[in-house]
Amino acid sequence: MRVDIISIFPDYFAPLELSLIGKARTTGLLDLSVHDLRTWTSDVHRTVDDTPYGGGPGMVMRPEPWGQALDAVGPGTLVVPSPVGKPFTQADAYELAALEHLIFACGRYEGIDQRVIDDAASRMPVREVSLGDYVLFGGEVAVIVIMEAITRLLPGVLGNADSLTEESHAAGLLEAPVYTKPASWRDREVPDILRSGDHGRIARWRRDQSLSRTASRRPDMMAAYPLDHLDKADRKA
Ligand SMILES: Nc1cc(-c2ccc3ccn(Cc4ccc(CN5CCCCC5)cc4)c3c2)n[nH]1
């Protein structure tokens, strides 16, 4: 997978050189390039922003540098983090992980001139995505989060592929609590069932924990959880 990130703060992406993403880059699973938007400015001050038409607070990112940057690195699927984007989900992570070339446009200030998005959409797929109902300073942190969500889905990145099949947001429920040694810690014991070796009962205990956690913390996910996943005993509950 090829990924191009365009930002006025390229150093924000140093974390993508670490750990499993860094390894995916060195092993060639991920071909990631970070570009400084100012590369595509032509004035001596390398200006990337200007005042908003129609008034309003702050500054808006100028279209010219963005247009030239996207011409240079594109075409690909353009992903633009935005407070007004579609909420980003695990399903989106799976979809993006299957694509050949992603381009991330990191906005700052009050955002990017809308014509940049409209112009790009005339020659490549564009996805405006939100990470949640809160306002960040810009798109960089959102891109780091999205890159983690995508990269862990790339074949060969996660050692134990099982952790992908078991995980909560993929299965529609929150996952059960996890424990490791020691069996007793600060007078708190690991649930006996997990040390029983009875894998059938352990699987049921974990599913029950997932259901109760999801019902209490994410009732919205319960609504989407197909009842036929529940066996008869659960349906009566
Ligand atoms: N999920 C999520 C993604 C982002 C995000 C992504 C990309 C950029 C580029 C710039 N900013 C900062 C910014 C953008 C817009 C405003 C104006 N707007 C007024 C009405 C209420 C909402 C805000 C203020 C600040 C960004 C913020 N934040 N949260």
JSON list of C-alpha atoms and ligand atoms in Angstrom, two decimals, residues 81-83 107-111 129-139 142, ligand 1:
[
{"chain": "A", "resi": 81, "resn": "PRO", "atom": "CA", "xyz": [-9.96, 14.59, 8.22]},
{"chain": "A", "resi": 82, "resn": "SER", "atom": "CA", "xyz": [-12.58, 17.20, 9.10]},
{"chain": "A", "resi": 83, "resn": "PRO", "atom": "CA", "xyz": [-14.92, 18.11, 11.99]},
{"chain": "A", "resi": 107, "resn": "GLY", "atom": "CA", "xyz": [-5.88, 20.80, 7.18]},
{"chain": "A", "resi": 108, "resn": "ARG", "atom": "CA", "xyz": [-5.08, 23.45, 9.75]},
{"chain": "A", "resi": 109, "resn": "TYR", "atom": "CA", "xyz": [-6.52, 26.86, 10.72]},
{"chain": "A", "resi": 110, "resn": "GLU", "atom": "CA", "xyz": [-10.30, 26.77, 10.05]},
{"chain": "A", "resi": 111, "resn": "GLY", "atom": "CA", "xyz": [-9.93, 24.26, 7.25]},
{"chain": "A", "resi": 129, "resn": "VAL", "atom": "CA", "xyz": [-13.84, 11.77, 7.79]},
{"chain": "A", "resi": 130, "resn": "SER", "atom": "CA", "xyz": [-14.42, 12.82, 11.38]},
{"chain": "A", "resi": 131, "resn": "LEU", "atom": "CA", "xyz": [-12.81, 11.03, 14.34]},
{"chain": "A", "resi": 132, "resn": "GLY", "atom": "CA", "xyz": [-15.46, 12.18, 16.74]},
{"chain": "A", "resi": 133, "resn": "ASP", "atom": "CA", "xyz": [-17.59, 15.07, 17.91]},
{"chain": "A", "resi": 134, "resn": "TYR", "atom": "CA", "xyz": [-14.77, 17.25, 19.20]},
{"chain": "A", "resi": 135, "resn": "VAL", "atom": "CA", "xyz": [-12.58, 19.80, 17.44]},
{"chain": "A", "resi": 136, "resn": "LEU", "atom": "CA", "xyz": [-8.84, 19.22, 16.99]},
{"chain": "A", "resi": 137, "resn": "PHE", "atom": "CA", "xyz": [-6.24, 21.80, 15.90]},
{"chain": "A", "resi": 138, "resn": "GLY", "atom": "CA", "xyz": [-5.84, 20.08, 12.55]},
{"chain": "A", "resi": 139, "resn": "GLY", "atom": "CA", "xyz": [-5.90, 16.80, 10.65]},
{"chain": "A", "resi": 142, "resn": "ALA", "atom": "CA", "xyz": [-6.51, 12.17, 13.01]},
{"chain": "B", "resi": 1, "resn": "LIG", "atom": "N1", "xyz": [-12.91, 14.78, 14.36]},
{"chain": "B", "resi": 1, "resn": "LIG", "atom": "C1", "xyz": [-12.23, 15.96, 14.14]},
{"chain": "B", "resi": 1, "resn": "LIG", "atom": "C2", "xyz": [-11.49, 16.34, 13.02]},
{"chain": "B", "resi": 1, "resn": "LIG", "atom": "C3", "xyz": [-11.03, 17.60, 13.29]},
{"chain": "B", "resi": 1, "resn": "LIG", "atom": "C4", "xyz": [-10.25, 18.48, 12.40]},
{"chain": "B", "resi": 1, "resn": "LIG", "atom": "C5", "xyz": [-9.74, 17.98, 11.20]},
{"chain": "B", "resi": 1, "resn": "LIG", "atom": "C6", "xyz": [-9.08, 18.82, 10.33]},
{"chain": "B", "resi": 1, "resn": "LIG", "atom": "C7", "xyz": [-8.92, 20.15, 10.65]},
{"chain": "B", "resi": 1, "resn": "LIG", "atom": "C8", "xyz": [-8.36, 21.27, 9.99]},
{"chain": "B", "resi": 1, "resn": "LIG", "atom": "C9", "xyz": [-8.48, 22.37, 10.81]},
{"chain": "B", "resi": 1, "resn": "LIG", "atom": "N2", "xyz": [-9.11, 21.96, 11.95]},
{"chain": "B", "resi": 1, "resn": "LIG", "atom": "C10", "xyz": [-9.40, 22.84, 13.07]},
{"chain": "B", "resi": 1, "resn": "LIG", "atom": "C11", "xyz": [-10.70, 23.50, 12.96]},
{"chain": "B", "resi": 1, "resn": "LIG", "atom": "C12", "xyz": [-11.55, 23.28, 11.90]},
{"chain": "B", "resi": 1, "resn": "LIG", "atom": "C13", "xyz": [-12.79, 23.94, 11.83]},
{"chain": "B", "resi": 1, "resn": "LIG", "atom": "C14", "xyz": [-13.12, 24.85, 12.81]},
{"chain": "B", "resi": 1, "resn": "LIG", "atom": "C15", "xyz": [-14.40, 25.62, 12.69]},
{"chain": "B", "resi": 1, "resn": "LIG", "atom": "N3", "xyz": [-15.61, 24.85, 13.00]},
{"chain": "B", "resi": 1, "resn": "LIG", "atom": "C16", "xyz": [-16.60, 25.84, 13.49]},
{"chain": "B", "resi": 1, "resn": "LIG", "atom": "C17", "xyz": [-17.93, 25.16, 13.83]},
{"chain": "B", "resi": 1, "resn": "LIG", "atom": "C18", "xyz": [-17.70, 24.04, 14.83]},
{"chain": "B", "resi": 1, "resn": "LIG", "atom": "C19", "xyz": [-16.66, 23.08, 14.32]},
{"chain": "B", "resi": 1, "resn": "LIG", "atom": "C20", "xyz": [-15.37, 23.83, 14.02]},
{"chain": "B", "resi": 1, "resn": "LIG", "atom": "C21", "xyz": [-12.29, 25.06, 13.87]},
{"chain": "B", "resi": 1, "resn": "LIG", "atom": "C22", "xyz": [-11.07, 24.38, 13.95]},
{"chain": "B", "resi": 1, "resn": "LIG", "atom": "C23", "xyz": [-9.40, 20.64, 11.88]},
{"chain": "B", "resi": 1, "resn": "LIG", "atom": "C24", "xyz": [-10.06, 19.80, 12.76]},
{"chain": "B", "resi": 1, "resn": "LIG", "atom": "N4", "xyz": [-11.45, 17.97, 14.50]},
{"chain": "B", "resi": 1, "resn": "LIG", "atom": "N5", "xyz": [-12.18, 16.96, 15.01]}
]
